[in-house]
Short mmCIF file of C-alpha atoms in Angstrom, two decimals:
data_model
loop_
_atom_site.label_atom_id
_atom_site.label_comp_id
_atom_site.label_asym_id
_atom_site.label_seq_id
_atom_site.Cartn_x
_atom_site.Cartn_y
_atom_site.Cartn_z
CA MET A 1 129.68 117.19 111.37
CA THR A 2 131.43 114.99 108.83
CA ASP A 3 132.14 116.56 105.47
CA LYS A 4 129.76 115.41 102.73
CA ASN A 5 132.60 114.06 100.58
CA GLU A 6 133.78 111.93 103.48
CA GLN A 7 130.27 110.57 104.02
CA GLU A 8 129.80 109.30 100.48
CA GLN A 9 131.47 106.44 98.68
CA THR A 10 131.06 105.55 95.02
CA ILE A 11 130.20 101.97 94.06
CA ASN A 12 131.97 101.18 90.78
CA GLY A 13 130.09 99.05 88.33
CA GLY A 14 133.03 98.70 85.90
CA HIS A 15 136.33 96.78 85.90
CA GLU A 16 138.85 96.62 88.72
CA PRO A 17 141.66 99.23 88.56
CA ARG A 18 144.96 98.09 87.07
CA ASP A 19 147.95 97.62 89.40
CA GLU A 20 151.40 99.08 88.67
CA ASP A 21 152.85 95.53 88.60
CA ASP A 22 150.54 94.69 85.69
CA GLU A 23 151.85 97.68 83.76
CA ASP A 24 155.46 96.67 84.41
CA ASP A 25 154.82 93.11 83.23
CA GLU A 26 153.36 94.41 80.02
CA GLU A 27 156.31 96.67 79.07
CA GLU A 28 157.94 95.86 75.77
CA VAL A 29 160.98 93.53 75.83
CA ALA A 30 164.42 94.68 74.73
CA ASP A 31 164.90 95.71 71.11
CA GLY A 32 167.29 92.80 70.35
CA GLU A 33 164.71 90.07 70.96
CA ASP A 34 162.78 88.71 68.02
CA ALA A 35 158.96 88.54 67.82
CA ASP A 36 158.78 84.76 68.49
CA ALA A 37 160.72 85.05 71.75
CA ASN A 38 158.55 87.93 72.81
CA ALA A 39 155.39 85.89 72.20
CA ALA A 40 156.81 82.93 74.14
CA LYS A 41 157.55 85.09 77.18
CA LYS A 42 154.03 86.51 77.20
CA LYS A 43 152.54 83.00 77.19
CA LYS A 44 154.64 82.00 80.20
CA LYS A 45 153.62 85.11 82.18
CA LYS A 46 151.60 84.09 85.23
CA LYS A 47 148.09 85.49 85.20
CA LYS A 48 147.12 87.42 88.29
CA LYS A 49 144.23 86.00 90.24
CA LYS A 50 141.24 88.34 90.15
CA LYS A 51 140.13 89.67 93.49
CA LYS A 52 136.68 88.58 94.57
CA LYS A 53 134.39 91.59 94.46
CA ALA A 54 131.88 92.34 97.20
CA PRO A 55 128.19 92.42 96.25
CA THR A 56 127.34 95.75 94.66
CA CYS A 57 124.33 97.56 93.39
CA ASN A 58 123.55 97.88 89.72
CA GLY A 59 125.48 100.56 87.86
CA ASN A 60 127.25 103.45 89.58
CA LEU A 61 125.33 104.37 92.74
CA THR A 62 126.55 106.74 95.41
CA LYS A 63 126.06 105.38 98.91
CA GLY A 64 125.82 107.79 101.81
CA ILE A 65 125.68 107.63 105.57
CA PRO A 66 122.21 108.26 107.08
CA SER A 67 122.18 111.18 109.52
CA ASN A 68 118.73 112.83 109.73
CA LYS A 69 116.30 112.26 112.58
CA ALA A 70 112.51 112.49 112.35
CA PRO A 71 110.69 115.27 114.23
CA GLY A 72 107.99 112.80 115.36
CA ARG A 73 108.18 110.84 118.61
CA MET A 74 108.33 107.16 119.57
CA LEU A 75 110.38 105.99 116.61
CA ASN A 76 113.33 103.74 117.42
CA ALA A 77 116.46 105.52 118.64
CA ASP A 78 118.60 104.19 115.77
CA SER A 79 116.12 105.27 113.08
CA TYR A 80 117.12 107.80 110.42
CA THR A 81 114.73 109.29 107.89
CA ASP A 82 117.39 109.05 105.16
CA TYR A 83 118.36 105.43 105.91
CA TYR A 84 117.91 104.64 102.21
CA LEU A 85 121.12 106.52 101.40
CA ALA A 86 122.95 103.37 102.50
CA HIS A 87 121.29 101.55 99.57
CA GLY A 88 122.39 104.19 97.04
CA GLN A 89 119.09 106.05 97.03
CA THR A 90 118.97 109.81 96.49
CA GLU A 91 117.65 112.47 98.87
CA PRO A 92 114.77 112.95 98.29
CA PRO A 93 114.15 109.43 96.91
CA SER A 94 113.95 109.35 93.12
CA ILE A 95 115.41 106.00 92.00
CA PRO A 96 112.94 103.10 91.60
CA VAL A 97 113.73 100.59 94.33
CA VAL A 98 114.18 97.71 91.90
CA ASN A 99 117.19 99.56 90.44
CA LEU A 100 118.91 99.58 93.84
CA PHE A 101 118.88 95.79 94.22
CA SER A 102 119.98 94.25 90.94
CA SER A 103 122.90 92.12 92.14
CA ASN A 104 122.22 88.38 92.29
CA VAL A 105 124.42 88.00 95.37
CA ASP A 106 122.81 88.36 98.77
CA GLU A 107 124.49 87.19 101.96
CA ASN A 108 121.30 86.71 103.96
CA ASN A 109 118.79 85.52 101.36
CA ASP A 110 119.04 81.85 100.42
CA ILE A 111 116.03 82.06 98.15
CA ALA A 112 117.46 84.87 96.06
CA ASN A 113 120.76 83.00 95.74
CA ASP A 114 118.91 79.97 94.41
CA THR A 115 116.86 82.04 91.98
CA LYS A 116 119.31 84.18 90.06
CA TYR A 117 116.74 86.13 88.12
CA LEU A 118 115.19 87.66 91.26
CA PRO A 119 116.69 90.85 92.73
CA PRO A 120 117.70 90.21 96.36
CA PHE A 121 115.43 92.66 98.17
CA PRO A 122 116.06 92.89 101.93
CA THR A 123 114.50 90.11 103.99
CA GLY A 124 112.10 91.13 106.76
CA GLU A 125 112.45 90.29 110.45
CA ILE A 126 112.51 86.52 110.98
CA GLN A 127 110.74 85.01 113.98
CA SER A 128 110.06 81.38 114.88
CA HIS A 129 106.51 80.06 114.90
CA PRO A 130 105.12 79.61 118.43
CA LEU A 131 103.74 76.25 119.66
CA GLU A 132 105.73 73.10 120.34
CA SER A 133 104.22 71.46 117.25
CA ASN A 134 106.14 73.95 115.09
CA SER A 135 109.59 73.42 116.65
CA HIS A 136 110.79 71.26 113.73
CA ARG A 137 110.03 73.83 111.06
CA ILE A 138 113.07 76.09 111.30
CA SER A 139 115.50 73.24 110.49
CA SER A 140 113.40 71.17 108.10
CA ALA A 141 115.11 70.64 104.72
CA GLU A 142 111.80 69.65 103.17
CA LEU A 143 110.15 72.89 104.24
CA ARG A 144 113.12 74.93 103.04
CA ALA A 145 112.70 73.30 99.65
CA ALA A 146 109.02 74.25 99.70
CA GLU A 147 110.01 77.86 100.36
CA ARG A 148 112.30 77.91 97.34
CA LEU A 149 109.25 77.19 95.20
CA GLN A 150 107.72 80.42 96.52
CA ALA A 151 110.74 82.59 95.73
CA ASP A 152 108.82 84.74 93.25
CA LEU A 153 106.08 85.51 95.80
CA TYR A 154 108.58 86.38 98.52
CA SER A 155 110.49 88.64 96.13
CA LYS A 156 107.34 90.63 95.29
CA LEU A 157 106.44 91.01 98.95
CA ARG A 158 109.96 92.12 99.89
CA HIS A 159 110.05 94.51 96.94
CA ALA A 160 106.81 96.18 98.06
CA SER A 161 108.05 96.22 101.67
CA GLU A 162 111.29 98.01 100.82
CA ILE A 163 109.35 100.60 98.83
CA HIS A 164 107.07 101.13 101.83
CA ARG A 165 110.06 101.54 104.15
CA GLN A 166 111.74 104.12 101.94
CA VAL A 167 108.53 106.08 101.34
CA ARG A 168 107.56 106.20 105.02
CA HIS A 169 111.06 107.19 106.12
CA TYR A 170 110.95 110.03 103.62
CA ALA A 171 107.49 111.00 104.89
CA GLN A 172 108.77 111.05 108.48
CA SER A 173 111.20 113.79 107.43
CA PHE A 174 108.52 116.27 106.32
CA ILE A 175 105.53 115.43 108.54
CA LYS A 176 105.66 118.37 110.93
CA PRO A 177 103.19 120.70 112.61
CA GLY A 178 101.88 123.21 110.09
CA ILE A 179 101.72 120.91 107.06
CA LYS A 180 98.39 120.63 105.23
CA LEU A 181 97.21 117.02 105.26
CA ILE A 182 96.30 117.05 101.58
CA ASP A 183 99.82 118.25 100.69
CA MET A 184 101.32 115.56 102.94
CA CYS A 185 99.27 112.80 101.32
CA GLU A 186 100.04 113.88 97.76
CA ARG A 187 103.75 114.17 98.48
CA LEU A 188 103.84 110.73 100.07
CA GLU A 189 101.77 109.13 97.31
CA ASN A 190 103.83 110.70 94.52
CA CYS A 191 106.97 109.25 96.10
CA ASN A 192 105.22 105.87 96.36
CA ARG A 193 104.30 105.99 92.67
CA LEU A 194 107.84 106.92 91.69
CA LEU A 195 109.66 104.25 93.71
CA VAL A 196 107.26 101.46 92.69
CA GLN A 197 107.26 102.58 89.03
CA GLU A 198 103.46 102.78 89.04
CA ASN A 199 101.96 100.73 86.23
CA GLY A 200 98.24 100.35 86.84
CA LEU A 201 97.17 97.10 88.44
CA GLU A 202 100.61 95.55 87.92
CA ARG A 203 102.22 97.70 90.62
CA GLY A 204 101.34 100.87 92.45
CA ILE A 205 99.69 102.22 95.59
CA GLY A 206 97.86 99.63 97.68
CA PHE A 207 95.21 101.99 99.08
CA PRO A 208 94.76 105.71 99.88
CA THR A 209 96.93 107.31 102.54
CA GLY A 210 95.09 107.42 105.85
CA CYS A 211 95.92 110.38 108.09
CA SER A 212 93.27 110.11 110.79
CA ILE A 213 93.66 112.62 113.62
CA ASN A 214 92.89 112.35 117.35
CA HIS A 215 89.45 110.71 117.92
CA VAL A 216 89.28 109.62 114.26
CA ALA A 217 90.80 106.14 114.28
CA ALA A 218 90.88 105.12 110.62
CA HIS A 219 89.71 105.61 107.02
CA TYR A 220 90.20 109.36 106.77
CA THR A 221 92.07 110.98 103.90
CA PRO A 222 91.37 114.56 102.82
CA ASN A 223 89.03 115.15 99.92
CA CYS A 224 89.77 117.97 97.49
CA GLY A 225 89.20 121.31 99.20
CA ASP A 226 89.97 119.97 102.69
CA ASP A 227 92.49 122.40 104.20
CA THR A 228 93.04 120.62 107.53
CA VAL A 229 96.48 121.44 108.99
CA LEU A 230 98.47 119.19 111.34
CA GLN A 231 98.92 120.71 114.81
CA TYR A 232 101.53 120.16 117.51
CA ASP A 233 99.00 118.56 119.89
CA ASP A 234 97.53 116.19 117.27
CA VAL A 235 97.88 112.41 117.29
CA MET A 236 97.83 111.24 113.67
CA LYS A 237 97.71 107.70 112.31
CA VAL A 238 99.55 107.36 108.96
CA ASP A 239 98.43 104.25 107.11
CA PHE A 240 99.31 103.52 103.47
CA GLY A 241 100.05 100.56 101.24
CA THR A 242 102.18 99.43 98.31
CA GLN A 243 101.35 96.58 95.94
CA ILE A 244 103.29 94.49 93.41
CA ASP A 245 101.09 92.22 91.26
CA GLY A 246 98.32 92.57 93.84
CA ARG A 247 100.55 91.60 96.78
CA ILE A 248 99.79 94.36 99.27
CA ILE A 249 101.99 95.58 102.10
CA ASP A 250 99.81 97.25 104.75
CA CYS A 251 101.73 99.16 107.41
CA ALA A 252 100.95 102.08 109.72
CA TRP A 253 102.40 104.13 112.56
CA THR A 254 101.29 107.02 114.77
CA VAL A 255 102.77 110.52 114.59
CA SER A 256 102.83 112.81 117.64
CA PHE A 257 105.04 115.68 118.76
CA ASN A 258 103.87 116.25 122.33
CA PRO A 259 105.53 113.86 124.83
CA ARG A 260 102.35 113.58 126.88
CA TYR A 261 101.04 111.02 124.37
CA ASP A 262 104.12 108.78 124.59
CA ALA A 263 102.47 106.22 126.88
CA LEU A 264 99.54 105.81 124.48
CA LEU A 265 101.84 105.28 121.51
CA GLU A 266 104.08 102.90 123.43
CA ALA A 267 101.09 100.82 124.58
CA VAL A 268 99.79 100.37 121.05
CA LYS A 269 103.21 99.70 119.55
CA GLU A 270 103.98 97.05 122.16
CA GLY A 271 100.50 95.60 121.65
CA THR A 272 101.23 95.19 117.94
CA ASN A 273 104.58 93.55 118.70
CA ALA A 274 102.84 91.18 121.12
CA GLY A 275 100.36 90.23 118.39
CA ILE A 276 103.22 89.59 115.96
CA ARG A 277 105.01 87.36 118.49
CA ALA A 278 101.82 85.40 119.16
CA ALA A 279 100.97 84.86 115.48
CA GLY A 280 102.00 81.68 113.70
CA ILE A 281 100.92 78.51 111.94
CA ASP A 282 98.06 76.73 113.80
CA VAL A 283 97.70 79.59 116.29
CA ARG A 284 94.08 80.43 117.15
CA LEU A 285 93.03 83.98 116.35
CA CYS A 286 91.52 84.40 119.82
CA ASP A 287 94.95 83.76 121.36
CA VAL A 288 96.51 86.54 119.29
CA GLY A 289 93.81 88.95 120.48
CA GLU A 290 94.33 87.95 124.11
CA SER A 291 98.08 88.62 123.83
CA VAL A 292 97.45 92.08 122.39
CA GLN A 293 94.86 93.02 125.01
CA GLU A 294 97.00 91.87 127.93
CA VAL A 295 99.92 94.07 126.88
CA MET A 296 98.01 97.14 125.73
CA GLU A 297 95.71 97.44 128.73
CA SER A 298 98.62 97.33 131.16
CA TYR A 299 99.31 100.97 130.23
CA GLU A 300 97.78 104.21 131.44
CA VAL A 301 97.90 107.72 129.97
CA GLU A 302 97.83 110.90 132.05
CA LEU A 303 96.36 113.94 130.28
CA ASP A 304 95.73 117.26 132.02
CA GLY A 305 95.94 115.65 135.45
CA LYS A 306 93.48 112.88 134.62
CA THR A 307 94.55 109.24 134.19
CA TYR A 308 93.05 107.24 131.32
CA PRO A 309 93.39 103.47 130.90
CA VAL A 310 94.40 102.50 127.36
CA LYS A 311 91.49 100.54 125.91
CA SER A 312 91.48 98.10 123.03
CA ASN A 313 88.62 98.39 120.56
CA HIS A 314 86.08 95.83 121.70
CA ASN A 315 83.19 96.50 119.34
CA GLN A 316 83.17 93.15 117.56
CA SER A 317 80.78 94.34 114.84
CA ILE A 318 83.46 96.72 113.49
CA ARG A 319 85.69 94.03 111.99
CA ASN A 320 87.71 96.38 109.79
CA LEU A 321 89.47 97.85 112.83
CA ASN A 322 90.98 94.50 113.64
CA GLY A 323 93.94 92.92 111.94
CA HIS A 324 93.13 90.90 108.85
CA SER A 325 94.43 88.42 106.32
CA ILE A 326 95.47 89.79 102.92
CA GLY A 327 94.86 88.14 99.56
CA PRO A 328 95.92 89.06 96.01
CA TYR A 329 94.21 92.38 95.22
CA GLN A 330 92.15 91.89 98.41
CA ILE A 331 93.14 94.00 101.40
CA HIS A 332 90.68 92.19 103.70
CA GLY A 333 91.21 88.55 102.81
CA GLY A 334 88.52 86.91 104.94
CA LYS A 335 90.10 86.27 108.35
CA SER A 336 89.93 88.91 111.07
CA VAL A 337 92.60 89.11 113.79
CA PRO A 338 91.03 90.48 117.01
CA ILE A 339 92.87 92.77 119.39
CA VAL A 340 90.96 91.53 122.44
CA LYS A 341 90.18 88.07 123.77
CA THR A 342 87.33 86.45 121.82
CA ASP A 343 85.86 82.99 121.21
CA ASP A 344 87.14 82.79 117.61
CA GLN A 345 88.80 79.37 117.30
CA THR A 346 89.85 79.92 113.66
CA LYS A 347 93.50 79.03 113.12
CA MET A 348 96.19 80.76 111.10
CA GLU A 349 97.50 78.60 108.27
CA GLU A 350 100.79 78.08 106.45
CA GLY A 351 101.35 80.51 103.59
CA GLU A 352 98.84 83.11 104.77
CA ILE A 353 99.65 86.82 104.86
CA PHE A 354 98.34 88.92 107.75
CA ALA A 355 98.26 92.57 108.70
CA ILE A 356 98.67 92.65 112.48
CA GLU A 357 97.30 96.02 113.60
CA THR A 358 96.19 97.34 116.93
CA PHE A 359 94.30 100.45 118.00
CA GLY A 360 94.33 101.97 121.43
CA THR A 361 92.16 104.82 122.69
CA THR A 362 91.61 107.03 125.69
CA GLY A 363 87.90 107.15 124.78
CA ARG A 364 85.01 104.76 125.20
CA GLY A 365 86.71 101.87 123.41
CA TYR A 366 84.47 101.49 120.37
CA ILE A 367 84.02 103.43 117.17
CA VAL A 368 81.24 104.57 114.86
CA GLU A 369 81.15 105.74 111.25
CA ASP A 370 81.14 109.51 111.02
CA LEU A 371 82.24 112.48 108.86
CA GLU A 372 82.46 112.77 105.08
CA CYS A 373 83.45 109.57 103.25
CA SER A 374 86.66 109.53 101.22
CA HIS A 375 87.56 105.80 100.93
CA PHE A 376 85.81 103.44 98.51
CA MET A 377 86.53 99.97 97.16
CA LYS A 378 84.89 97.70 94.62
CA ILE A 379 83.53 94.64 96.43
CA PHE A 380 85.85 91.72 95.71
CA ASP A 381 83.17 89.15 94.85
CA CYS A 382 80.34 91.46 93.82
CA PRO A 383 77.77 89.93 91.43
CA HIS A 384 77.03 91.34 87.99
CA VAL A 385 74.46 94.11 88.37
CA PRO A 386 72.84 95.76 85.32
CA LEU A 387 73.36 99.53 85.42
CA ARG A 388 70.91 101.94 83.86
CA ILE A 389 72.73 105.23 84.49
CA PRO A 390 75.34 105.96 81.77
CA ARG A 391 77.59 107.89 84.18
CA ALA A 392 77.60 104.91 86.55
CA LYS A 393 78.63 102.61 83.70
CA LYS A 394 81.44 105.00 82.74
CA LEU A 395 82.69 105.32 86.32
CA LEU A 396 82.62 101.54 86.85
CA ALA A 397 84.66 101.02 83.69
CA HIS A 398 87.20 103.53 85.01
CA ILE A 399 87.33 101.80 88.41
CA ASN A 400 87.76 98.37 86.82
CA LYS A 401 90.72 99.34 84.65
CA THR A 402 92.40 101.72 87.10
CA PHE A 403 91.85 100.20 90.57
CA GLY A 404 90.22 96.79 90.12
CA THR A 405 89.36 95.63 93.63
CA LEU A 406 91.96 97.88 95.29
CA ALA A 407 90.74 100.76 97.45
CA PHE A 408 90.64 104.28 96.03
CA CYS A 409 89.59 107.76 97.13
CA ARG A 410 87.74 110.72 95.68
CA ARG A 411 90.96 112.74 95.51
CA TRP A 412 92.39 110.22 93.03
CA LEU A 413 89.32 110.37 90.79
CA GLU A 414 89.84 114.13 90.52
CA ARG A 415 93.49 113.87 89.45
CA GLU A 416 94.23 114.55 85.79
CA ASP A 417 95.29 110.90 85.42
CA GLY A 418 92.24 109.60 87.31
CA GLY A 419 94.49 107.66 89.71
CA SER A 420 96.99 106.11 87.27
CA PHE A 421 99.04 107.87 84.61
CA ALA A 422 100.16 104.50 83.21
CA VAL A 423 96.53 103.54 82.54
CA ASN A 424 94.88 106.84 81.65
CA GLY A 425 97.63 109.29 80.80
CA ASN A 426 96.35 112.79 81.58
CA ASN A 427 92.85 111.96 80.38
CA GLY A 428 91.47 110.13 83.40
CA LYS A 429 89.90 112.90 85.48
CA GLN A 430 86.32 112.09 86.49
CA ASP A 431 83.83 114.97 86.41
CA LYS A 432 80.42 115.08 88.11
CA TYR A 433 80.91 111.56 89.42
CA MET A 434 79.28 111.75 92.88
CA GLY A 435 75.83 110.62 91.69
CA ALA A 436 77.37 107.74 89.74
CA LEU A 437 79.49 106.72 92.74
CA LYS A 438 76.45 106.76 95.02
CA ASN A 439 74.59 104.57 92.52
CA LEU A 440 77.44 102.01 92.48
CA CYS A 441 77.34 101.93 96.28
CA ASP A 442 73.55 101.61 96.39
CA VAL A 443 73.47 98.59 94.03
CA GLY A 444 76.24 96.75 95.94
CA ILE A 445 79.16 97.08 93.52
CA VAL A 446 81.26 99.55 95.49
CA GLN A 447 81.61 99.65 99.29
CA PRO A 448 82.05 103.04 101.01
CA TYR A 449 84.41 103.19 104.02
CA PRO A 450 83.57 106.32 106.06
CA PRO A 451 85.95 107.54 108.78
CA LEU A 452 85.77 105.50 112.00
CA CYS A 453 85.59 107.67 115.09
CA ASP A 454 85.67 107.36 118.86
CA VAL A 455 84.11 110.00 121.11
CA LYS A 456 85.26 113.57 120.44
CA GLY A 457 88.03 114.71 122.73
CA SER A 458 89.64 111.26 122.89
CA TYR A 459 92.92 110.20 121.30
CA THR A 460 93.53 107.04 119.29
CA ALA A 461 96.77 105.43 118.14
CA GLN A 462 97.61 102.67 115.66
CA TYR A 463 100.60 100.52 114.71
CA GLU A 464 100.55 97.86 112.01
CA HIS A 465 102.88 95.43 110.24
CA THR A 466 102.41 92.86 107.48
CA LEU A 467 103.82 89.35 107.94
CA ILE A 468 103.79 86.07 106.03
CA LEU A 469 103.62 82.63 107.64
CA ARG A 470 106.39 80.86 105.74
CA PRO A 471 106.74 77.08 106.18
CA THR A 472 109.91 77.43 108.28
CA CYS A 473 109.27 80.73 110.07
CA LYS A 474 107.24 83.92 110.04
CA GLU A 475 108.69 86.92 108.27
CA VAL A 476 107.66 90.41 109.40
CA LEU A 477 107.92 91.92 105.94
CA SER A 478 107.35 95.59 106.72
CA ARG A 479 109.63 95.81 109.78
CA GLY A 480 112.13 98.66 109.62
CA ASP A 481 114.58 100.47 111.85
CA ASP A 482 111.83 102.98 112.70
CA PHE A 483 109.29 100.71 114.44
#
């Protein structure tokens, strides 16, 4: 094991150190020389050329060498939970991500170089658009110029993506058998709030942390009083988001500790990667679904001596289990990306942002709403509805100023800050709100999202990444060294 002092290096934000030659050149001249001669000699002295400094982070940050591995399975071999040490982050993370990337120099980011006021957040994984009709895009000067006009948008998306990466890597270090799910969610969300510098609707958490276990595929987060504990044989989907000015990064992975589930996780992860490869400008959504299905259903899982084919979710009425486009402050932006072959001829378009997510199951292959609801969201284009119940009016006012059209959960309403300290301080806690919340759902202002479940005894897995279809290429924004 390398000594800690050898692992760390300090990045100096001040001046370069002085050389001994400089000190010798600046020694006083002999006593016999007059002041004019002394001044003349100093003018003639050749100025040393300053060494070009490598790009550095803002201020004095200590960079370390990542070394910790996650206890969960099926993460990439070169993944470290403390990878953020290489950016000058602390362990555990405590420095807002924007403070780690303040230099205007970035070797790999042309857009940031052309826009000096934008911090150069790390660029996501770059892939070419499929289809022969897109072959000109990667080298088009006109399209590169169009991208420079979107520098501010790309910076916000990359900022949110880097926060997501650091938060989920940190979460991978403490998600272990024996942890209470409510403690896990609160620890993850508090880190998210800290690194994003939560400030109400301007920046914060994109949606509640999903931690759906086994046959529960999505939309489960513990309500207050839920003491569910993660077990060694559980298969848990961790799904959370980060948003900057309404630009949401939606990314998820599956946690397991027992190697018998490896084939299920690998099938779904490779299915997601196939969907990402197939996505692009002018690509039909049905073709993306076909690519996912072909890869995922080539796998089988053996459990307790019985072989299960990995099934894609084929219940087309449950659209929120598919991938989806993402709009500003709108997690489901209108287009649905299937994970099986369909007849949907809708095409992906330039500039759109998509969450490519796939679900695989050892069960019947379709899901139903079940269990106690925890997720809610104000309907994006809901009409004005007169409310007669005072508590409903009060709760709606709280939702509007704290969450807008972003998803929220009951656990947040019961926090002292009501979901946002920046908005409410410690005076935001909602009391006796269930009747008011039900009324908002009944009149069509708020949409409930109950847990989505396959048959009991089955196991479901999920992987998800957010990408943007840039004019020259597609950028997988949320890609990390973990998956």
